[in-house]
């Protein structure tokens, strides 16, 4: 089962993807995580995309499609969760072609609906475990022990360079201009299933489970 989690920055895509990895053994393919990894390991591509990401702009289609193609052919499991991909119509067409080439298909596209005010709160309070990637929030999802990951015990907590109000404004504008047309694209294909992303994390999990069956 291959699914897309579609929604603006801070909608909860990463949080829900990690839950599906834990409960269903699916494989999370987050283009944001792949690009951050390239950035921190200082590869040529990472250096090229660093400033673009920090400013909140989209990286070129060519780069992200290449990243996804590499993972799709290398990884095997109980289905892929596309988290933060596709983000443009060109990426959506490329994904359809890649899945067809691999003899696979898309099961569903989960649209996570939230409003902009909630996104600002979520993004400015977010931190993650630098070792296992678990996602937290200062208010809604704090760690049980201050600055210590509940999942792996690491004290390496990180905040993203693009998690500030200026970058978020640009990220939201990019989302509305370039990514939100995908809502119509997948609706027309009959693949779109909306969930209320404003509900608490467990309720959102339950809504997604109900859709996936
Ligand atoms: P990316 O890493 O994909 O970031 P994003 O789409 O902006 O999404 P986020 O990771 O910020 O949010 P999320 O929806 O995963 O929310 P989360 O679960 O963390 O992309 C970063 C950059 O990389 C882009 O700007 C671009 O430059 C580049 N890029 C990536 N993919 C690309 C592509 N395909 N094409 C081109 N460029 C690309 O939750 C946020 C916070 O809210 C957390 O603290 C969490 O605990 C909390 N929270 C989550 N759910 C709830 C809830 N239900 N109630 C209360 N709090 C909640």
Tab-separated table of C-alpha atoms and ligand atoms in Angstrom:
chain	number	residue	atom	x	y	z
A	1	UNK	CA	0.000	0.000	0.000
A	2	UNK	CA	1.553	3.298	-1.117
A	3	UNK	CA	0.160	6.534	0.279
A	4	UNK	CA	0.820	10.263	0.113
A	5	UNK	CA	0.497	12.552	3.132
A	6	UNK	CA	-0.374	15.928	1.638
A	7	UNK	CA	-0.548	19.133	3.654
A	8	UNK	CA	1.139	22.456	4.411
A	9	UNK	CA	4.254	22.809	6.592
A	10	UNK	CA	3.406	21.752	10.154
A	11	UNK	CA	0.239	19.866	9.180
A	12	UNK	CA	1.584	16.787	10.997
A	13	UNK	CA	2.784	14.732	8.012
A	14	UNK	CA	6.020	13.617	9.678
A	15	UNK	CA	4.293	12.844	12.985
A	16	UNK	CA	1.685	10.631	11.310
A	17	UNK	CA	4.215	9.011	8.977
A	18	UNK	CA	6.314	7.872	11.938
A	19	UNK	CA	3.241	6.326	13.549
A	20	UNK	CA	2.493	4.345	10.376
A	21	UNK	CA	6.112	3.172	10.242
A	22	UNK	CA	5.840	1.912	13.839
A	23	UNK	CA	2.426	0.280	13.519
A	24	UNK	CA	2.436	-1.010	9.939
A	25	UNK	CA	6.099	-1.378	9.002
A	26	UNK	CA	5.667	1.036	6.111
A	27	UNK	CA	8.642	2.988	4.749
A	28	UNK	CA	8.631	6.748	5.223
A	29	UNK	CA	10.055	8.650	2.265
A	30	UNK	CA	10.461	12.252	3.409
A	31	UNK	CA	12.154	14.423	0.794
A	32	UNK	CA	12.676	17.062	3.521
A	33	UNK	CA	14.639	14.540	5.644
A	34	UNK	CA	16.645	13.375	2.609
A	35	UNK	CA	17.558	16.955	1.718
A	36	UNK	CA	18.480	17.814	5.332
A	37	UNK	CA	20.693	14.729	5.441
A	38	UNK	CA	22.463	15.833	2.242
A	39	UNK	CA	22.807	19.329	3.719
A	40	UNK	CA	24.353	18.162	6.982
A	41	UNK	CA	26.691	15.673	5.335
A	42	UNK	CA	27.968	18.500	3.104
A	43	UNK	CA	27.501	16.745	-0.250
A	44	UNK	CA	27.651	18.890	-3.389
A	45	UNK	CA	23.876	18.626	-3.720
A	46	UNK	CA	23.414	19.413	-0.005
A	47	UNK	CA	25.434	22.615	-0.324
A	48	UNK	CA	23.429	23.571	-3.399
A	49	UNK	CA	20.047	23.222	-1.652
A	50	UNK	CA	20.947	24.594	1.804
A	51	UNK	CA	20.155	28.269	1.188
A	52	UNK	CA	16.991	27.424	-0.789
A	53	UNK	CA	15.652	25.295	2.073
A	54	UNK	CA	16.558	27.725	4.838
A	55	UNK	CA	14.667	30.463	2.962
A	56	UNK	CA	11.601	28.204	2.656
A	57	UNK	CA	11.641	27.911	-1.156
A	58	UNK	CA	11.142	24.650	-3.043
A	59	UNK	CA	14.173	22.724	-4.299
A	60	UNK	CA	14.127	21.881	-8.034
A	61	UNK	CA	11.899	19.049	-9.268
A	62	UNK	CA	14.891	17.347	-10.864
A	63	UNK	CA	16.718	16.964	-7.520
A	64	UNK	CA	13.778	15.635	-5.492
A	65	UNK	CA	12.534	13.290	-8.221
A	66	UNK	CA	16.071	11.858	-8.420
A	67	UNK	CA	16.104	11.292	-4.640
A	68	UNK	CA	12.738	9.528	-4.689
A	69	UNK	CA	13.653	7.356	-7.659
A	70	UNK	CA	16.791	6.171	-5.871
A	71	UNK	CA	14.861	5.205	-2.706
A	72	UNK	CA	11.948	3.597	-4.540
A	73	UNK	CA	14.226	1.216	-6.343
A	74	UNK	CA	16.405	0.447	-3.294
A	75	UNK	CA	13.869	-0.034	-0.469
A	76	UNK	CA	11.295	-2.775	0.064
A	77	UNK	CA	8.621	-3.134	2.758
A	78	UNK	CA	4.925	-2.899	3.492
A	79	UNK	CA	4.449	0.116	1.224
A	80	UNK	CA	5.751	3.656	0.976
A	81	UNK	CA	4.531	6.779	2.761
A	82	UNK	CA	5.366	9.811	0.663
A	83	UNK	CA	5.858	12.631	3.167
A	84	UNK	CA	6.404	16.043	1.583
A	85	UNK	CA	6.471	14.603	-1.938
A	86	UNK	CA	5.050	15.314	-4.478
A	87	UNK	CA	4.907	19.090	-4.070
A	88	UNK	CA	4.357	20.161	-7.689
A	89	UNK	CA	2.330	18.806	-10.596
A	90	UNK	CA	5.569	17.781	-12.342
A	91	UNK	CA	6.544	15.748	-9.254
A	92	UNK	CA	3.083	14.128	-9.148
A	93	UNK	CA	3.382	13.064	-12.801
A	94	UNK	CA	6.902	11.760	-12.184
A	95	UNK	CA	5.717	9.720	-9.187
A	96	UNK	CA	2.891	8.165	-11.201
A	97	UNK	CA	5.372	7.190	-13.931
A	98	UNK	CA	7.873	5.754	-11.412
A	99	UNK	CA	5.215	3.652	-9.671
A	100	UNK	CA	3.954	2.324	-12.995
A	101	UNK	CA	7.509	1.447	-14.016
A	102	UNK	CA	7.881	-0.558	-10.782
A	103	UNK	CA	4.518	-2.290	-11.255
A	104	UNK	CA	3.072	-0.473	-8.244
A	105	UNK	CA	0.205	1.935	-7.666
A	106	UNK	CA	-0.977	4.629	-5.327
A	107	UNK	CA	-3.534	3.537	-2.739
A	108	UNK	CA	-4.666	6.878	-1.375
A	109	UNK	CA	-3.745	10.529	-0.820
A	110	UNK	CA	-4.470	11.794	2.666
A	111	UNK	CA	-5.029	15.528	2.721
A	112	UNK	CA	-4.267	16.923	6.178
A	113	UNK	CA	-6.394	20.034	6.648
A	114	UNK	CA	-5.237	22.676	9.109
A	115	UNK	CA	-5.401	26.473	9.358
A	116	UNK	CA	-2.491	28.902	9.136
A	117	UNK	CA	-2.670	30.095	12.774
A	118	UNK	CA	-2.238	26.540	14.063
A	119	UNK	CA	0.732	26.054	11.718
A	120	UNK	CA	2.637	29.002	13.181
A	121	UNK	CA	2.182	27.580	16.714
A	122	UNK	CA	3.243	24.124	15.609
A	123	UNK	CA	6.306	25.149	13.629
A	124	UNK	CA	7.704	27.595	16.164
A	125	UNK	CA	7.367	25.021	18.997
A	126	UNK	CA	8.758	22.008	17.123
A	127	UNK	CA	11.967	20.157	18.001
A	128	UNK	CA	13.165	16.705	16.991
A	129	UNK	CA	15.539	14.072	18.248
A	130	UNK	CA	18.730	14.469	16.227
A	131	UNK	CA	19.452	10.738	16.591
A	132	UNK	CA	16.175	8.868	15.923
A	133	UNK	CA	14.106	11.680	14.344
A	134	UNK	CA	11.192	11.546	16.817
A	135	UNK	CA	9.130	14.768	16.562
A	136	UNK	CA	8.170	16.839	19.642
A	137	UNK	CA	6.529	20.144	20.478
A	138	UNK	CA	7.182	22.503	23.399
A	139	UNK	CA	3.485	22.533	24.347
A	140	UNK	CA	1.531	19.767	22.626
A	141	UNK	CA	4.119	16.962	22.529
A	142	UNK	CA	6.843	17.589	25.126
A	143	UNK	CA	9.376	14.936	26.123
A	144	UNK	CA	8.639	13.204	29.453
A	145	UNK	CA	12.083	14.227	30.760
A	146	UNK	CA	13.375	17.648	29.662
A	147	UNK	CA	15.600	17.512	26.563
A	148	UNK	CA	15.685	13.695	26.502
A	149	UNK	CA	14.097	11.678	23.714
A	150	UNK	CA	11.300	9.390	24.994
A	151	UNK	CA	12.022	6.919	22.237
A	152	UNK	CA	15.824	6.478	22.209
A	153	UNK	CA	17.048	8.377	25.299
A	154	UNK	CA	19.250	10.759	23.273
A	155	UNK	CA	19.781	14.310	24.561
A	156	UNK	CA	20.612	15.563	21.062
A	157	UNK	CA	17.519	17.711	20.435
A	158	UNK	CA	17.521	19.894	17.312
A	159	UNK	CA	15.464	22.754	15.884
A	160	UNK	CA	15.308	23.306	12.116
A	161	UNK	CA	16.884	26.370	10.474
A	162	UNK	CA	13.676	27.000	8.503
A	163	UNK	CA	11.381	26.822	11.562
A	164	UNK	CA	11.029	30.567	12.016
A	165	UNK	CA	8.194	32.934	11.093
A	166	UNK	CA	9.919	34.438	8.013
A	167	UNK	CA	10.733	31.090	6.392
A	168	UNK	CA	7.338	29.748	7.353
A	169	UNK	CA	5.637	32.609	5.489
A	170	UNK	CA	7.608	31.681	2.344
A	171	UNK	CA	6.933	27.949	2.854
A	172	UNK	CA	3.208	28.618	3.123
A	173	UNK	CA	3.237	30.772	-0.011
A	174	UNK	CA	5.101	28.023	-1.886
A	175	UNK	CA	2.511	25.531	-0.627
A	176	UNK	CA	-0.480	27.570	-1.807
A	177	UNK	CA	1.088	28.447	-5.178
A	178	UNK	CA	2.726	25.161	-6.140
A	179	UNK	CA	1.462	22.302	-3.957
A	180	UNK	CA	-2.217	23.034	-3.286
A	181	UNK	CA	-3.105	22.423	-6.998
A	182	UNK	CA	-2.370	18.763	-6.201
A	183	UNK	CA	-5.554	18.672	-4.113
A	184	UNK	CA	-7.610	19.118	-7.305
A	185	UNK	CA	-5.309	16.790	-9.244
A	186	UNK	CA	-5.818	13.869	-6.822
A	187	UNK	CA	-9.489	14.693	-6.221
A	188	UNK	CA	-10.096	14.351	-9.971
A	189	UNK	CA	-8.362	10.956	-9.921
A	190	UNK	CA	-10.612	9.819	-7.040
A	191	UNK	CA	-7.631	9.284	-4.700
A	192	UNK	CA	-8.116	12.137	-2.218
A	193	UNK	CA	-9.257	11.543	1.386
A	194	UNK	CA	-9.291	14.578	3.698
A	195	UNK	CA	-8.697	14.382	7.471
A	196	UNK	CA	-9.034	17.066	10.114
A	197	UNK	CA	-5.395	17.821	10.938
A	198	UNK	CA	-6.452	20.194	13.725
A	199	UNK	CA	-7.638	17.333	15.915
A	200	UNK	CA	-5.201	15.994	18.502
A	201	UNK	CA	-2.484	13.604	17.351
A	202	UNK	CA	-4.296	10.408	18.419
A	203	UNK	CA	-7.541	11.471	16.750
A	204	UNK	CA	-5.686	12.186	13.509
A	205	UNK	CA	-4.031	8.744	13.770
A	206	UNK	CA	-7.466	7.143	14.198
A	207	UNK	CA	-8.896	8.984	11.180
A	208	UNK	CA	-5.993	7.817	9.029
A	209	UNK	CA	-6.285	4.228	10.308
A	210	UNK	CA	-10.004	4.290	9.443
A	211	UNK	CA	-9.201	5.367	5.885
A	212	UNK	CA	-6.434	2.793	5.399
A	213	UNK	CA	-8.478	-0.019	6.913
B	1	LIG	P1	9.774	19.294	4.793
B	1	LIG	O1	10.759	18.735	5.717
B	1	LIG	O2	8.937	18.363	3.979
B	1	LIG	O3	8.883	20.300	5.612
B	1	LIG	P2	7.330	20.752	5.493
B	1	LIG	O4	6.526	20.231	4.392
B	1	LIG	O5	7.426	22.219	5.594
B	1	LIG	O6	6.675	20.027	6.626
B	1	LIG	P3	7.143	19.954	8.074
B	1	LIG	O7	8.164	18.858	8.239
B	1	LIG	O8	7.563	21.321	8.529
B	1	LIG	O9	5.801	19.629	8.834
B	1	LIG	P4	4.996	18.291	9.044
B	1	LIG	O10	3.719	18.369	8.284
B	1	LIG	O11	5.850	17.076	8.837
B	1	LIG	O12	4.652	18.458	10.589
B	1	LIG	P5	5.213	17.667	11.878
B	1	LIG	O13	4.657	16.306	11.936
B	1	LIG	O14	6.695	17.837	12.009
B	1	LIG	O15	10.472	20.268	3.746
B	1	LIG	C1	11.448	21.209	4.151
B	1	LIG	C2	12.014	21.913	2.938
B	1	LIG	O16	12.675	20.968	2.082
B	1	LIG	C3	11.016	22.604	2.008
B	1	LIG	O17	10.693	23.907	2.469
B	1	LIG	C4	11.779	22.610	0.693
B	1	LIG	O18	12.786	23.603	0.687
B	1	LIG	C5	12.464	21.272	0.697
B	1	LIG	N1	11.642	20.192	0.099
B	1	LIG	C6	11.177	19.077	0.757
B	1	LIG	N2	10.467	18.304	-0.086
B	1	LIG	C7	10.476	18.933	-1.286
B	1	LIG	C8	9.887	18.634	-2.544
B	1	LIG	N3	9.152	17.521	-2.729
B	1	LIG	N4	10.075	19.513	-3.559
B	1	LIG	C9	10.821	20.612	-3.390
B	1	LIG	N5	11.409	20.981	-2.231
B	1	LIG	C10	11.232	20.135	-1.182
B	1	LIG	O19	4.483	18.536	13.030
B	1	LIG	C11	4.857	19.888	13.286
B	1	LIG	C12	4.745	20.144	14.814
B	1	LIG	O20	3.373	20.076	15.206
B	1	LIG	C13	5.491	19.115	15.679
B	1	LIG	O21	6.092	19.768	16.761
B	1	LIG	C14	4.397	18.140	16.158
B	1	LIG	O22	4.679	17.592	17.432
B	1	LIG	C15	3.170	19.053	16.192
B	1	LIG	N6	1.930	18.343	15.821
B	1	LIG	C16	1.785	17.438	14.803
B	1	LIG	N7	0.498	17.017	14.737
B	1	LIG	C17	-0.172	17.691	15.702
B	1	LIG	C18	-1.545	17.701	16.134
B	1	LIG	N8	-2.475	16.935	15.534
B	1	LIG	N9	-1.894	18.509	17.165
B	1	LIG	C19	-0.958	19.298	17.770
B	1	LIG	N10	0.353	19.326	17.427
B	1	LIG	C20	0.742	18.540	16.395
